Short mmCIF file of C-alpha atoms in Angstrom, two decimals:
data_model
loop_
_atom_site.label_atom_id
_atom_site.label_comp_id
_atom_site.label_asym_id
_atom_site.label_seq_id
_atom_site.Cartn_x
_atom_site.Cartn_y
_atom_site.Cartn_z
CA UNK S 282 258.66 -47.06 124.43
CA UNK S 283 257.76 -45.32 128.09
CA UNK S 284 261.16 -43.33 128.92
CA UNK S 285 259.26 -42.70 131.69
CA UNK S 286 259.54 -45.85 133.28
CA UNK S 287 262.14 -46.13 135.85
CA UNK S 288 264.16 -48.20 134.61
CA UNK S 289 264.84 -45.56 131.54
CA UNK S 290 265.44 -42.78 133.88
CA UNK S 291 269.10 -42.59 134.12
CA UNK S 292 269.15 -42.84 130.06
CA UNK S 293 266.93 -40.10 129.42
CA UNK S 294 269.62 -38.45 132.19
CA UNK S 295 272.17 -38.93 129.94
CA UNK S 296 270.23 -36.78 127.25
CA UNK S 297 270.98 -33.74 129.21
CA UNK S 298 272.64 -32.07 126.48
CA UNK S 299 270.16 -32.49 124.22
CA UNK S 300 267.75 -31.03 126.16
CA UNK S 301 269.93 -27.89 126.19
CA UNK S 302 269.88 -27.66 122.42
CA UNK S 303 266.18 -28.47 122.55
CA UNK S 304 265.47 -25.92 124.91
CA UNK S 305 267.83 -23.27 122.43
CA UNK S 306 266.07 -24.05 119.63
CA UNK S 307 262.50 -23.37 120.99
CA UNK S 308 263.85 -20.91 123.14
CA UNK S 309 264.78 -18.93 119.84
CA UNK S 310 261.58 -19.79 117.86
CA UNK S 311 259.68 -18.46 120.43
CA UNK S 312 261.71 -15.17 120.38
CA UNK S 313 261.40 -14.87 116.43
CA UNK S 314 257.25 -14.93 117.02
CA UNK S 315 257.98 -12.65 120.14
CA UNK S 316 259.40 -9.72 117.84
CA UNK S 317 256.93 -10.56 114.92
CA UNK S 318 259.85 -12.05 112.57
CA UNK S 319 257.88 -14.66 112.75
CA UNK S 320 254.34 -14.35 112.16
CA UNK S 321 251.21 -15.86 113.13
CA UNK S 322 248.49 -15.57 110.60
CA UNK S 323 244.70 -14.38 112.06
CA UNK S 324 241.95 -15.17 111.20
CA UNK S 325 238.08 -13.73 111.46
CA UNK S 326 236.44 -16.71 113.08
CA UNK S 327 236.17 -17.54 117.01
CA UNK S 328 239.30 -19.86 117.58
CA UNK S 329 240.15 -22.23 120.61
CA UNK S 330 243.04 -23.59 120.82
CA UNK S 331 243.76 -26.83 123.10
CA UNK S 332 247.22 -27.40 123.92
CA UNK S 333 249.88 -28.18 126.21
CA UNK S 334 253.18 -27.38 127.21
CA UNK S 335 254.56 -31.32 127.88
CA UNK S 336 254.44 -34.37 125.24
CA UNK S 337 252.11 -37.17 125.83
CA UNK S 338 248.28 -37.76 127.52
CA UNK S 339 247.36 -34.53 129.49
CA UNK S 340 243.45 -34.76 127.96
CA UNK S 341 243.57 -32.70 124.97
CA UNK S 342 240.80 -34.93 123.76
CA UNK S 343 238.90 -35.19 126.55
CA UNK S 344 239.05 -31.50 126.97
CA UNK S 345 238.15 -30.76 122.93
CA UNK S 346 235.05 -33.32 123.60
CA UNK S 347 234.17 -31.11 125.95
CA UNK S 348 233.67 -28.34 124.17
CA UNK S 349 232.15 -29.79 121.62
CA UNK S 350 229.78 -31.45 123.88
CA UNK S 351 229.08 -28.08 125.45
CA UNK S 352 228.22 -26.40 121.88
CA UNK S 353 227.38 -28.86 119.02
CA UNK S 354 223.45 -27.35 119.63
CA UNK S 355 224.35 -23.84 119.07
CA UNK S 356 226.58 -23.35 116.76
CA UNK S 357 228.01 -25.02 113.69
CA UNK S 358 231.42 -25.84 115.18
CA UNK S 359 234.82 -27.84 113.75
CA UNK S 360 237.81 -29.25 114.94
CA UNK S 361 241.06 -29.35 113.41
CA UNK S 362 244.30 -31.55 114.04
CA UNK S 363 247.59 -32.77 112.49
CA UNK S 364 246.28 -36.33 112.06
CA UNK S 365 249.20 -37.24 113.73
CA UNK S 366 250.31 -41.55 112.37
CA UNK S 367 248.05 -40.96 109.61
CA UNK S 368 248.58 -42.75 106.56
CA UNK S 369 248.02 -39.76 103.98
CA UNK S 370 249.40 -36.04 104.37
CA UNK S 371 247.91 -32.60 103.31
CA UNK S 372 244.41 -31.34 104.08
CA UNK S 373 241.19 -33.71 104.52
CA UNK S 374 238.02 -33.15 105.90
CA UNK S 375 236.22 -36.43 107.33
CA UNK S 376 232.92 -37.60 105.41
CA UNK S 377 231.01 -40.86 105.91
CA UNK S 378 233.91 -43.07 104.39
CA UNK S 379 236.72 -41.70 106.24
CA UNK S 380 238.61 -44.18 108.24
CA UNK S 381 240.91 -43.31 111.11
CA UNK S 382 244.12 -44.43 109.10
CA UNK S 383 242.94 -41.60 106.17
CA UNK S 384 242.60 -39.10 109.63
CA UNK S 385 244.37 -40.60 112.52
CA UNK S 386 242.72 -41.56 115.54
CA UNK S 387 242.38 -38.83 117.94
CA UNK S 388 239.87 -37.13 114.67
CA UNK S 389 238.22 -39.99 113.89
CA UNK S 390 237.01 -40.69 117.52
CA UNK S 391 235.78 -36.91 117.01
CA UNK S 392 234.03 -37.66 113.84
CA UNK S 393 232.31 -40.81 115.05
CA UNK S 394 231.38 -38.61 118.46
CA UNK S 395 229.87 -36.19 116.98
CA UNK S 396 229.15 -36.31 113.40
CA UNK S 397 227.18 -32.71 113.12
CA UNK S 398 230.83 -31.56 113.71
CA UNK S 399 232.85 -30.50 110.79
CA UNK S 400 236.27 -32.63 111.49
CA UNK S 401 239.09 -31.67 109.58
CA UNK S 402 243.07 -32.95 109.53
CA UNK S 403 246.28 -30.61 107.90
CA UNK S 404 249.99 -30.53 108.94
CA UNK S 405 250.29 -26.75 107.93
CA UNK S 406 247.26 -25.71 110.06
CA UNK S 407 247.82 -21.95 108.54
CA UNK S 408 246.79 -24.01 105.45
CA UNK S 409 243.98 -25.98 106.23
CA UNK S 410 241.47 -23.15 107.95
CA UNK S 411 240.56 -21.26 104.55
CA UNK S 412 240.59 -24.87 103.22
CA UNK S 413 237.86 -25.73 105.94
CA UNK S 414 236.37 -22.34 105.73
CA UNK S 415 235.75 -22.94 102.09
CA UNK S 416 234.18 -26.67 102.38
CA UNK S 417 232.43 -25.35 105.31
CA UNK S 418 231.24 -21.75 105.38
CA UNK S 419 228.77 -21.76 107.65
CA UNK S 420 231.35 -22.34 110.23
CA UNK S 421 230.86 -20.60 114.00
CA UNK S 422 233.96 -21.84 115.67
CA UNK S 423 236.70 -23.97 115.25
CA UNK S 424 238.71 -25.86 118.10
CA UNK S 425 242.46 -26.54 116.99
CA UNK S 426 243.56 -29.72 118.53
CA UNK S 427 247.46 -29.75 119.78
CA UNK S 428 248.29 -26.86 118.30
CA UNK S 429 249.28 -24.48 121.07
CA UNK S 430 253.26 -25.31 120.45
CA UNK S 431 253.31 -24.33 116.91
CA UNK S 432 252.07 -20.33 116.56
CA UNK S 433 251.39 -20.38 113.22
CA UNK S 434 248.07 -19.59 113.85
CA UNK S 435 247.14 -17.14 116.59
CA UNK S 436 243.91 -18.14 118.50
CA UNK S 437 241.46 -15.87 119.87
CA UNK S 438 241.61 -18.40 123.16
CA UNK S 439 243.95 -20.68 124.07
CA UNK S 440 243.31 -23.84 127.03
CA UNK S 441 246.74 -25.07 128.02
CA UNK S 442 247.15 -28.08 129.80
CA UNK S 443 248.89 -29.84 132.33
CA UNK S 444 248.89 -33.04 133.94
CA UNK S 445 248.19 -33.20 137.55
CA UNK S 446 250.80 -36.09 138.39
CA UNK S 447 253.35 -34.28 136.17
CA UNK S 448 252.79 -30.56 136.31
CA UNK S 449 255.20 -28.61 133.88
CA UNK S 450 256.53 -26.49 136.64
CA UNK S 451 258.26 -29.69 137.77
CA UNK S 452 259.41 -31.40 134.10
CA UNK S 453 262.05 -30.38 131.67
CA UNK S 454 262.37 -30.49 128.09
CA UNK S 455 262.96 -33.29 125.94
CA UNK S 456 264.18 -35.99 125.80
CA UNK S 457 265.45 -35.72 129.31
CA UNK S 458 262.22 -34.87 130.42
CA UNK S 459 258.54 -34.27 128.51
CA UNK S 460 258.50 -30.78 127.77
CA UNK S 461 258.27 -29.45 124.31
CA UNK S 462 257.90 -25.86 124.65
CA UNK S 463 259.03 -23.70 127.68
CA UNK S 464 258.18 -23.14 130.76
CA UNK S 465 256.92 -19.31 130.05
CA UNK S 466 255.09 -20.11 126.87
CA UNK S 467 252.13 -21.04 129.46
CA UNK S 468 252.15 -17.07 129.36
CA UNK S 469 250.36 -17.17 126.61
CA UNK S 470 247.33 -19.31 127.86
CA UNK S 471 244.11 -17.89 129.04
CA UNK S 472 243.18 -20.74 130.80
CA UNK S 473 244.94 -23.16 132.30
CA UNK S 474 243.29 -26.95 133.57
CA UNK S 475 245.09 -29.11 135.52
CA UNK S 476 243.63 -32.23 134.37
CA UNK S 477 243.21 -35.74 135.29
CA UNK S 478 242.98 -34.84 138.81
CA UNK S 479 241.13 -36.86 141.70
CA UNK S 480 237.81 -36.39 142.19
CA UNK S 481 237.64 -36.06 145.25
CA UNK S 482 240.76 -33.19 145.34
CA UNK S 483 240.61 -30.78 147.92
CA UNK S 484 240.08 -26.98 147.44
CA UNK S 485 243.64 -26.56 149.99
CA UNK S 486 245.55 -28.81 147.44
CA UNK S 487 244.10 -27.21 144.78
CA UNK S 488 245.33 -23.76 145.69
CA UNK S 489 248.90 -25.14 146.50
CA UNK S 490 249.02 -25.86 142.55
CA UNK S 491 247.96 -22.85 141.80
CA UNK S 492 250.24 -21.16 143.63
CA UNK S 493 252.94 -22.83 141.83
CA UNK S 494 251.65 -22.31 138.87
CA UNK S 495 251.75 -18.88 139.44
CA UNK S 496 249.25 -17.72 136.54
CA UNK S 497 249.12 -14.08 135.52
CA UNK S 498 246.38 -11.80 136.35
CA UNK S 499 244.49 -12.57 133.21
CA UNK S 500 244.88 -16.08 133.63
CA UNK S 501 242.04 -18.76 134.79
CA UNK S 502 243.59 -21.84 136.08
CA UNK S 503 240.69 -24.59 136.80
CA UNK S 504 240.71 -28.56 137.82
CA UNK S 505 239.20 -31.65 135.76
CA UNK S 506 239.54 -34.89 136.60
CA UNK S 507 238.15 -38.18 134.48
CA UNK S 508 234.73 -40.12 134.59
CA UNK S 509 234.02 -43.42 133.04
CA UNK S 510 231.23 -44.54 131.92
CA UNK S 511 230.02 -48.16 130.90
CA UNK S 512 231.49 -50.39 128.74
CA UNK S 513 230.12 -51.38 125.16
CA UNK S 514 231.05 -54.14 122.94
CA UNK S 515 233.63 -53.20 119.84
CA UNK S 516 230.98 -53.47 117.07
CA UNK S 517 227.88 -54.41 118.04
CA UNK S 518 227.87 -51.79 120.57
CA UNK S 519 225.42 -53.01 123.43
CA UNK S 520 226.33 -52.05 127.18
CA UNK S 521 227.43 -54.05 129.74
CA UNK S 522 229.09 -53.22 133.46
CA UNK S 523 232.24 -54.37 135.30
CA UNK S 524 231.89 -56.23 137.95
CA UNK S 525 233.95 -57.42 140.93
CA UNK S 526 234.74 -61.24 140.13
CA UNK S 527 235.82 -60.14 136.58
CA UNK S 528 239.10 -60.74 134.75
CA UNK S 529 240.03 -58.22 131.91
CA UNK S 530 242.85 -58.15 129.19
CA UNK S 531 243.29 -54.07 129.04
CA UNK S 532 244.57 -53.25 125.62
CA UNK S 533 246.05 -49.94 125.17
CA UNK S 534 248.09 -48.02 122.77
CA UNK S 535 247.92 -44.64 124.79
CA UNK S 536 250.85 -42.06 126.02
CA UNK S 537 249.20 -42.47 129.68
CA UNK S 538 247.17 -45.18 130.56
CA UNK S 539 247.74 -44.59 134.72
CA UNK S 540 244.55 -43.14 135.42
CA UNK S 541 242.69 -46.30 133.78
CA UNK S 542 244.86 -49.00 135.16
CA UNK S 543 243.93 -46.68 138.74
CA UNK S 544 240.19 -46.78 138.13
CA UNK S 545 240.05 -50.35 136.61
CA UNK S 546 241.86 -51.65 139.85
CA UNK S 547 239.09 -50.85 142.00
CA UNK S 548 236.55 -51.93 139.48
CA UNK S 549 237.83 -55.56 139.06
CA UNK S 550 239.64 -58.64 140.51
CA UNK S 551 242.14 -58.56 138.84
CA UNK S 552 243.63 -57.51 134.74
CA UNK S 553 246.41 -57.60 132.72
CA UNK S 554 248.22 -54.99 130.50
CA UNK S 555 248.95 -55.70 126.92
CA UNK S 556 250.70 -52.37 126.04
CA UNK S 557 251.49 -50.97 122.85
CA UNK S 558 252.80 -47.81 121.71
CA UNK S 559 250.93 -44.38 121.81
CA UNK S 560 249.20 -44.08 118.23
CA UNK S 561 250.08 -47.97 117.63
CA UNK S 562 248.23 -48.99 114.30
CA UNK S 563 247.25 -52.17 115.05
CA UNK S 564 247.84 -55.25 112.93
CA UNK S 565 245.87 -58.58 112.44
CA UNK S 566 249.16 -60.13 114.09
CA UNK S 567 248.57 -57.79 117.04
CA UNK S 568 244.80 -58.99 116.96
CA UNK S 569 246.14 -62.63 117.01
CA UNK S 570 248.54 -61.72 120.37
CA UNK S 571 245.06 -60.57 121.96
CA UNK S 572 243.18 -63.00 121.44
CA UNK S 573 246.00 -65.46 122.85
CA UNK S 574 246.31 -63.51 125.60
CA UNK S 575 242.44 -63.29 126.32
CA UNK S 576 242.20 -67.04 126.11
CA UNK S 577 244.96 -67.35 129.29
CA UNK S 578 242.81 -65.49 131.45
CA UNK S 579 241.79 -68.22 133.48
CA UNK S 580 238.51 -67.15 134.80
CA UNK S 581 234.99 -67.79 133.82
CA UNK S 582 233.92 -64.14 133.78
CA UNK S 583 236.50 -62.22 131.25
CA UNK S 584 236.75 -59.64 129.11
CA UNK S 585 239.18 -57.71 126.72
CA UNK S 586 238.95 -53.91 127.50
CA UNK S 587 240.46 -50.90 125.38
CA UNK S 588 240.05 -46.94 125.20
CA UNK S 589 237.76 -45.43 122.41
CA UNK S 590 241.21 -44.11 121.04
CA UNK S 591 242.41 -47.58 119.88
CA UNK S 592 238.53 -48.87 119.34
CA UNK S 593 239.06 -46.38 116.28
CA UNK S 594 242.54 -48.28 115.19
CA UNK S 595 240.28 -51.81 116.07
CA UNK S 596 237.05 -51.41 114.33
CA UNK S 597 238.70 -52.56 111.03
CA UNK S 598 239.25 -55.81 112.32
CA UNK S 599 235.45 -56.24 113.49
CA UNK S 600 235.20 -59.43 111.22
CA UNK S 601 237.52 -60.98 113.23
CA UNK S 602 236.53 -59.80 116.71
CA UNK S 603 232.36 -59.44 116.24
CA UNK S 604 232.04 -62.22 118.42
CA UNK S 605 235.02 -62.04 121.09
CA UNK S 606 233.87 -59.68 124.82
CA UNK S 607 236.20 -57.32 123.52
CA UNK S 608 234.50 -53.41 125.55
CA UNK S 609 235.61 -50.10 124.80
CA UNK S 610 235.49 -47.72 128.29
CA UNK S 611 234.35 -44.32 127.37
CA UNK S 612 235.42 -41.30 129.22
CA UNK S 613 234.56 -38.00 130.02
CA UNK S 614 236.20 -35.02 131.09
CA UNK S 615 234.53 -33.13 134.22
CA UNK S 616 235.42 -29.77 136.25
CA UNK S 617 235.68 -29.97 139.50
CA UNK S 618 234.15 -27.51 142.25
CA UNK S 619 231.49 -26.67 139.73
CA UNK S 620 233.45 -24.92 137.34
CA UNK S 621 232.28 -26.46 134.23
CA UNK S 622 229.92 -23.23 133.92
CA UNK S 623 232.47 -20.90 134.52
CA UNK S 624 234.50 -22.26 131.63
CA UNK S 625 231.55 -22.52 129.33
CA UNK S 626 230.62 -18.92 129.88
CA UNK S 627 234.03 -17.77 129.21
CA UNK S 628 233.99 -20.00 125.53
CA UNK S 629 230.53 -18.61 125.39
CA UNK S 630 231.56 -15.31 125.76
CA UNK S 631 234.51 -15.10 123.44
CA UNK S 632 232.76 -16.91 120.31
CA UNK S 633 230.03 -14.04 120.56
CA UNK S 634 232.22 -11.28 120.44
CA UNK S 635 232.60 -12.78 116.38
CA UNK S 636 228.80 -12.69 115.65
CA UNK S 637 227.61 -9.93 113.26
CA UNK S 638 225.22 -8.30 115.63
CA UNK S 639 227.98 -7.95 118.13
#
């Protein structure tokens, strides 16, 4: 359910007082790691973490592609994440079997990316790096996915993020608003990307957002927005484009489809929305509801369109849906006003500082 949609408003209102007890209880974890009661393990290997300070889509994955995309030549790298709506629990490390219900979907669209990357899953991250450090030794640098909020682990570099229609500086905690750790814990970042911005943002706005954000002097704060690129079919995987007199059934089961339903309304005459929940495993009920709804679409030229997150929860029904248009729209995460190179020097320059000769 989107308590984000208007209508829900006034109830997540009512959840003030929650939020206060929210906001106490994080408020004193965070103080309990601040005075080392609490302590963060370390650990001697480069480590990025990718976080952010709100619940739901900001483009951790996007951002973690990124970086993988940027260093899967040079250096034996690995990702790790909670595996969040997994069906198993404890440590696992993704091999040619692994399914995204064995590693939840976020991993597995990391493992089917890019498979020279070593992509592992473990609630108790603390845990699961000597785990992965044993299965994979030769490891350079590992990326922990989501993990900014939790401080059981300290990271040699952490990449906060924030969403640039919903900046923390302007939420609240949960569950009257979407923020899960406080305001000041962005402290703690050394960079900061305000993601899923425009394209075509200006330098002015960008510098009003900075200036609210307000980063520290050894704070970076930089701007990414989203590209698409073509459509290809569920399983058989050949390309095709969008065009202008098409019809599309957009299936999604993602915390913030906005930016899609934005792009795809430009792209197309017209679509429909069949929304699920973010995570949603999908059933062969739910695969039944689609393909009713595809076969509504009144149109000659149709097609059923979903994100490469829920292809991963889809693909086990590719029996059943081999044959049917169904696309999956890949995306890509890109830095605006050319700092991509910036931002890759900076990763650059932190995972050396862990290499023997340095």
């Amino acid at each position: 359910m989107n308590f984000n949609f208007p209508l829900l408003k006034p109830l997540r209102m009512l959840l003030f007082p929650f939020s206060l007890v929210y906001w106490l209880v994080i408020f004193v974890r965070n103080k309990l790691y601040d005075a080392n009661i609490l302590k963060a393990a370390k650990f001697n290997i480069p480590i990025i973490c990718v976080g952010n300070i709100a619940a739901g889509g900001t483009g951790k994955s996007p951002m973690v592609e990124w970086i993988l995309r940027q260093f899967e030549k040079e250096m034996k790298l690995a990702t790790l994440s909670r595996g969040y709506k997994r069906k198993t629990r404890g440590y696992a490390l993704a091999n040619d079997t692994t399914t995204a219900l064995e590693i939840g979907d976020e991993p597995m669209q990391f493992h089917l990316k890019f498979p020279e990357v070593s992509v592992a899953v473990g609630e108790e991250r603390v845990v699961a790096v000597p785990l992965l450090l044993h299965d994979r030794p030769d490891t350079q640098l590992i990326v922990l996915d989501d993990a900014f909020q939790h401080r059981a682990i300290e990271a040699g570099l952490n990449i906060v993020l924030t969403d640039y229609s919903n900046l923390y500086t302007r939420d609240w905690y949960l569950p009257t608003g979407d923020l899960r750790d406080e305001k000041r814990s962005a402290a703690r970042a050394d960079i900061i990307v305000v993601t899923k911005c425009p394209l075509n943002l200006s330098q002015e706005d960008a510098e009003q957002i900075r200036q609210e954000l307000n980063p520290a002097s050894h704070q970076q704060v930089y701007f990414a927005g989203i590209t698409y690129g073509k459509p290809y079919q569920l399983v058989e995987r050949q390309e095709t484009v969008l065009g202008a007199e098409m019809e599309v059934l957009l299936v999604t089961g993602i915390a913030n489809p906005k930016p899609l339903k934005r792009y795809l309304a430009n792209q197309v005459s017209s679509y429909e929305q069949l929304a699920y929940s973010d995570h949603h495993i999908f059933t062969i009920d739910d695969v039944k509801e689609i393909q009713r709804r595809f076969n509504q679409l009144g149109g000659d030229q149709k097609m059923i369109l979903t994100t490469e997150k829920d292809a991963v929860r889809l693909i086990k029904f590719q029996q059943e849906l081999r044959d049917w248009p169904i696309y999956v729209l890949p995306i890509e995460m890109v830095f605006l006003f050319d700092a991509g190179e910036r931002v890759r020097t900076i990763i650059g320059t932190f995972s050396k500082q862990y290499l023997p000769s340095a």
